């Protein structure tokens, strides 16, 4: 498959962050062309191409822009470079190697939406990337691609980097806006959507880095080129990330809709598993989207394998729709982490559960309490003191949190529910095996250890007794100890 | 999430810590034109303060609140939300180790255990000689280099337990050699 790299075309080019290298093969031509069109025409073009957002939700960018009210003086563009979803790093690679491609995309999107100021919200841990981007912005100002009267079109655009400070939730668009305003990154209740009332109460567009980086190429190469890549409904090139015990972890570009198997095994992507191990599980879209089984998945309740209907799930294609057939929430960030056969699934569960327990912003009860409750259960299961009932409770908790049951402000709790539910459901047999191999009183013993107050209480009376009160994660305490 | 309350009548001057120098104030004020409100400059300001002082002291919170026309509690509200801001002094170099899944699968736990043993400190603590502080973070978005850790601003990739002695003893292990913007220029200037 000869695929022409577009978004990553400069990855191996020396000095690719400089303006001269970027301009040497057509850089800023898309912007120049867009600035000669009418703003509405650019919006129409992006709408026609059906550019779906790369940030996770897959919302069409052109449509989002058209929600902006017609009468407005000030519009803000927030570039979502928060990239905190484990294990995603494609935006980092893009900004590291081709900052001007992002700036050109910002210019095009800014022009189309009549943006006055663009803020790049970059996560605080990106320090090298900050300096690269800032240098590129300085260069762009000097060359007249930012600032006043850009390329003689009469259009003005300012662009600033706003550094975050280590909070996953600031990737959520309204959390990002709150954080930009100098507050806690607490997502807002929607509506009003940011397009109507966003940053500083003004109409605001939030777009992902990769979404914006696609724009110059759509303008120069046209809608037909864009739609020639990928399956219906999920057009375009995509940057995939693969990490974990594969031979070549990294970020790779391909058309939308490659299969998970290709991403792991194909030579141009992950290059196979390390030491020839088998795949146990894959989280193919970042944590939030759920898990796929990498080994044969017996559908029969007794675990017998029927070759006619049992299959592993690695044939899932990474586009916006196909992954849903496998019980995933969506494409997410198309960043796969591969879990090898010799990894204990209990560790994976505990790691995923911890992430959401730590990163929940705490506004909605079911998300704050549910995620830390699930983490405690996951810790207990990992510590060899689980109960079969915990598996049911885990699933029950996941079914009662999130925007889909209508209980939360933002999508983090759906993102917490999905991986935990799919891990527990798809690997239930393995969990049950571990639990039945425990000592019979392990669960009771655990409770006596972590919550002396519960000592002597019968544990089967209800859930309240087995949940140590007032405990929270402290990294070096395993198991949890009671805090005053 | 963390909430803190403070009885202001009982805080001693030592506990208040250092305040903002004129240079830091000037640097923060340079951010004002970027935003329609002064409050929006708060997170950049906190980065600048942490670069200068090493952490965000109570006095600094009061000073920056005055500068940005906020209530001090609004500043503490923000400081306590973001995991990168420290409310107590740090060592010269802060190790931020990734604890997320890719890094864990590639041996991050062993690195953590080895680090904790070598430094003899727990998370969010500082060694007695004031050299090292240690914390773990969720994914640093460098998973292809798992397991990885940041020392101040430099990312160390594919860290193995055997490498730790070499990395820790290298005097330049926290320096980023690249053209840099002076908007946020530390923690080079920290702890002078
Ligand atoms: C909890 C949560 C975290 C998110 N984190 C990110 C992120 O780190 N980067 C990102 O681009 N989008 C993230 N998103 C998605 C954004 O809310 C938003 O959909 C996206 O930035 C829109 O850009 P797009 O239309 O270009 O995809 C997150 C969403 C949620 C609910
Ligand atoms: S769902 Fe969770 S992260 Fe989102 S606003 Fe509610 S508490 Fe915060
Ligand atoms: S999992 Fe460690 S950097 Fe992403």
Short mmCIF file of N, CA and C in Angstrom, two decimals, chain A residues 349-382 390 393-394 397-398 400-401 412-413 415-417 420 446 450 463 466-474 479-481 483, chain B residues 1 138:
data_model
loop_
_atom_site.label_atom_id
_atom_site.label_comp_id
_atom_site.label_asym_id
_atom_site.label_seq_id
_atom_site.Cartn_x
_atom_site.Cartn_y
_atom_site.Cartn_z
N UNK A 349 -6.97 -3.18 34.66
CA UNK A 349 -8.19 -2.59 35.23
C UNK A 349 -7.84 -1.54 36.28
N UNK A 350 -6.90 -1.87 37.15
CA UNK A 350 -6.56 -0.93 38.22
C UNK A 350 -5.94 0.33 37.65
N UNK A 351 -5.12 0.18 36.64
CA UNK A 351 -4.48 1.36 36.06
C UNK A 351 -5.51 2.28 35.41
N UNK A 352 -6.42 1.67 34.64
CA UNK A 352 -7.44 2.47 33.97
C UNK A 352 -8.35 3.13 35.00
N UNK A 353 -8.74 2.36 35.99
CA UNK A 353 -9.66 2.92 36.99
C UNK A 353 -8.99 4.04 37.76
N UNK A 354 -7.71 3.91 38.03
CA UNK A 354 -7.02 4.98 38.75
C UNK A 354 -7.02 6.26 37.95
N UNK A 355 -6.76 6.13 36.66
CA UNK A 355 -6.71 7.33 35.83
C UNK A 355 -7.98 8.16 35.98
N UNK A 356 -9.12 7.52 35.87
CA UNK A 356 -10.36 8.28 35.91
C UNK A 356 -10.67 8.76 37.34
N UNK A 357 -10.31 7.96 38.33
CA UNK A 357 -10.52 8.42 39.69
C UNK A 357 -9.68 9.66 39.98
N UNK A 358 -8.48 9.70 39.44
CA UNK A 358 -7.63 10.85 39.69
C UNK A 358 -8.05 12.06 38.88
N UNK A 359 -8.58 11.84 37.71
CA UNK A 359 -8.81 12.96 36.80
C UNK A 359 -10.24 13.48 36.81
N UNK A 360 -11.15 12.79 37.45
CA UNK A 360 -12.50 13.34 37.56
C UNK A 360 -12.42 14.69 38.24
N UNK A 361 -13.14 15.67 37.70
CA UNK A 361 -12.99 17.01 38.24
C UNK A 361 -13.80 17.18 39.51
N UNK A 362 -14.74 16.28 39.75
CA UNK A 362 -15.42 16.31 41.03
C UNK A 362 -16.72 17.08 41.09
N UNK A 363 -17.21 17.55 39.96
CA UNK A 363 -18.46 18.32 40.02
C UNK A 363 -19.68 17.43 40.14
N UNK A 364 -19.67 16.29 39.42
CA UNK A 364 -20.88 15.46 39.41
C UNK A 364 -20.68 14.28 40.35
N UNK A 365 -21.68 14.03 41.16
CA UNK A 365 -21.55 13.02 42.20
C UNK A 365 -21.20 11.65 41.62
N UNK A 366 -21.95 11.23 40.61
CA UNK A 366 -21.75 9.86 40.13
C UNK A 366 -20.36 9.68 39.53
N UNK A 367 -19.80 10.72 38.96
CA UNK A 367 -18.47 10.60 38.36
C UNK A 367 -17.41 10.60 39.45
N UNK A 368 -17.52 11.54 40.37
CA UNK A 368 -16.52 11.64 41.44
C UNK A 368 -16.53 10.39 42.31
N UNK A 369 -17.72 10.03 42.78
CA UNK A 369 -17.80 8.89 43.69
C UNK A 369 -17.64 7.58 42.93
N UNK A 370 -18.30 7.52 41.76
CA UNK A 370 -18.26 6.26 41.00
C UNK A 370 -16.85 5.90 40.59
N UNK A 371 -16.10 6.89 40.11
CA UNK A 371 -14.77 6.54 39.61
C UNK A 371 -13.86 6.12 40.76
N UNK A 372 -13.98 6.78 41.92
CA UNK A 372 -13.08 6.35 43.00
C UNK A 372 -13.56 5.04 43.64
N UNK A 373 -14.84 4.85 43.64
CA UNK A 373 -15.36 3.55 44.11
C UNK A 373 -14.84 2.42 43.22
N UNK A 374 -14.92 2.64 41.93
CA UNK A 374 -14.44 1.59 41.03
C UNK A 374 -12.94 1.37 41.19
N UNK A 375 -12.23 2.44 41.48
CA UNK A 375 -10.80 2.27 41.67
C UNK A 375 -10.50 1.45 42.93
N UNK A 376 -11.28 1.71 43.98
CA UNK A 376 -11.07 0.92 45.19
C UNK A 376 -11.36 -0.55 44.93
N UNK A 377 -12.43 -0.80 44.18
CA UNK A 377 -12.74 -2.20 43.89
C UNK A 377 -11.63 -2.82 43.05
N UNK A 378 -11.15 -2.06 42.07
CA UNK A 378 -10.11 -2.59 41.19
C UNK A 378 -8.84 -2.87 41.99
N UNK A 379 -8.55 -1.99 42.94
CA UNK A 379 -7.37 -2.21 43.78
C UNK A 379 -7.53 -3.48 44.61
N UNK A 380 -8.74 -3.67 45.10
CA UNK A 380 -8.96 -4.84 45.93
C UNK A 380 -8.86 -6.12 45.10
N UNK A 381 -9.43 -6.06 43.91
CA UNK A 381 -9.34 -7.24 43.05
C UNK A 381 -7.88 -7.53 42.73
N UNK A 382 -7.15 -6.47 42.42
CA UNK A 382 -5.74 -6.68 42.09
C UNK A 382 -4.97 -7.18 43.31
N UNK A 390 -18.10 -8.11 43.23
CA UNK A 390 -17.48 -6.87 42.79
C UNK A 390 -17.62 -6.67 41.29
N UNK A 393 -20.95 -5.36 40.68
CA UNK A 393 -21.07 -3.98 41.16
C UNK A 393 -20.36 -3.04 40.19
N UNK A 394 -19.19 -3.45 39.71
CA UNK A 394 -18.46 -2.60 38.76
C UNK A 394 -19.32 -2.29 37.55
N UNK A 397 -22.13 0.05 38.46
CA UNK A 397 -21.71 1.44 38.60
C UNK A 397 -21.52 2.08 37.23
N UNK A 398 -20.88 1.36 36.32
CA UNK A 398 -20.63 1.97 35.01
C UNK A 398 -21.94 2.26 34.29
N UNK A 400 -24.51 3.40 35.56
CA UNK A 400 -25.21 4.52 36.19
C UNK A 400 -24.37 5.77 36.23
N UNK A 401 -23.41 5.88 35.35
CA UNK A 401 -22.68 7.13 35.29
C UNK A 401 -22.52 7.57 33.84
N UNK A 412 -16.41 12.75 30.56
CA UNK A 412 -15.37 11.97 31.22
C UNK A 412 -15.96 10.72 31.86
N UNK A 413 -17.14 10.84 32.41
CA UNK A 413 -17.65 9.68 33.13
C UNK A 413 -18.10 8.58 32.16
N UNK A 415 -16.43 8.10 29.52
CA UNK A 415 -15.11 7.58 29.20
C UNK A 415 -14.55 6.70 30.29
N UNK A 416 -15.01 6.90 31.52
CA UNK A 416 -14.58 6.02 32.60
C UNK A 416 -15.39 4.74 32.59
N UNK A 417 -16.67 4.87 32.28
CA UNK A 417 -17.55 3.70 32.32
C UNK A 417 -17.19 2.70 31.23
N UNK A 420 -13.98 0.34 31.69
CA UNK A 420 -14.10 -0.54 32.86
C UNK A 420 -15.17 -1.59 32.58
N UNK A 446 -8.84 -8.33 53.95
CA UNK A 446 -8.52 -7.02 53.36
C UNK A 446 -9.24 -5.91 54.11
N UNK A 450 -7.66 -2.66 55.93
CA UNK A 450 -7.80 -1.27 55.49
C UNK A 450 -8.76 -0.49 56.36
N UNK A 463 -23.03 -3.38 50.76
CA UNK A 463 -21.80 -2.87 50.18
C UNK A 463 -21.14 -1.86 51.09
N UNK A 466 -18.11 -2.90 53.11
CA UNK A 466 -16.87 -3.30 52.47
C UNK A 466 -16.16 -2.13 51.80
N UNK A 467 -16.79 -0.96 51.80
CA UNK A 467 -16.13 0.21 51.24
C UNK A 467 -15.52 1.01 52.36
N UNK A 468 -14.23 0.96 52.53
CA UNK A 468 -13.63 1.75 53.60
C UNK A 468 -13.95 3.22 53.40
N UNK A 469 -14.46 3.85 54.43
CA UNK A 469 -14.87 5.24 54.29
C UNK A 469 -13.69 6.18 54.33
N UNK A 470 -13.79 7.27 53.61
CA UNK A 470 -12.81 8.34 53.71
C UNK A 470 -11.43 7.99 53.21
N UNK A 471 -11.31 6.96 52.43
CA UNK A 471 -9.97 6.66 51.94
C UNK A 471 -9.81 7.22 50.55
N UNK A 472 -8.61 7.52 50.23
CA UNK A 472 -8.35 7.88 48.84
C UNK A 472 -6.96 7.42 48.47
N UNK A 473 -6.75 7.42 47.19
CA UNK A 473 -5.51 6.89 46.68
C UNK A 473 -4.30 7.63 47.22
N UNK A 474 -3.41 6.88 47.78
CA UNK A 474 -2.09 7.43 48.05
C UNK A 474 -1.12 6.46 47.42
N UNK A 479 -2.49 -1.99 50.48
CA UNK A 479 -3.81 -1.46 50.14
C UNK A 479 -4.07 -0.11 50.79
N UNK A 480 -5.22 0.46 50.45
CA UNK A 480 -5.60 1.74 51.01
C UNK A 480 -5.60 1.69 52.53
N UNK A 481 -5.16 2.76 53.12
CA UNK A 481 -5.27 2.85 54.57
C UNK A 481 -6.21 3.98 54.90
N UNK A 483 -7.54 7.33 56.22
CA UNK A 483 -7.01 8.65 56.55
C UNK A 483 -7.94 9.32 57.53
N UNK B 1 -8.69 16.53 43.07
CA UNK B 1 -9.41 17.56 43.80
C UNK B 1 -8.88 17.68 45.21
N UNK B 138 -0.11 11.05 35.34
CA UNK B 138 -0.70 10.22 34.30
C UNK B 138 0.02 10.54 32.99
#
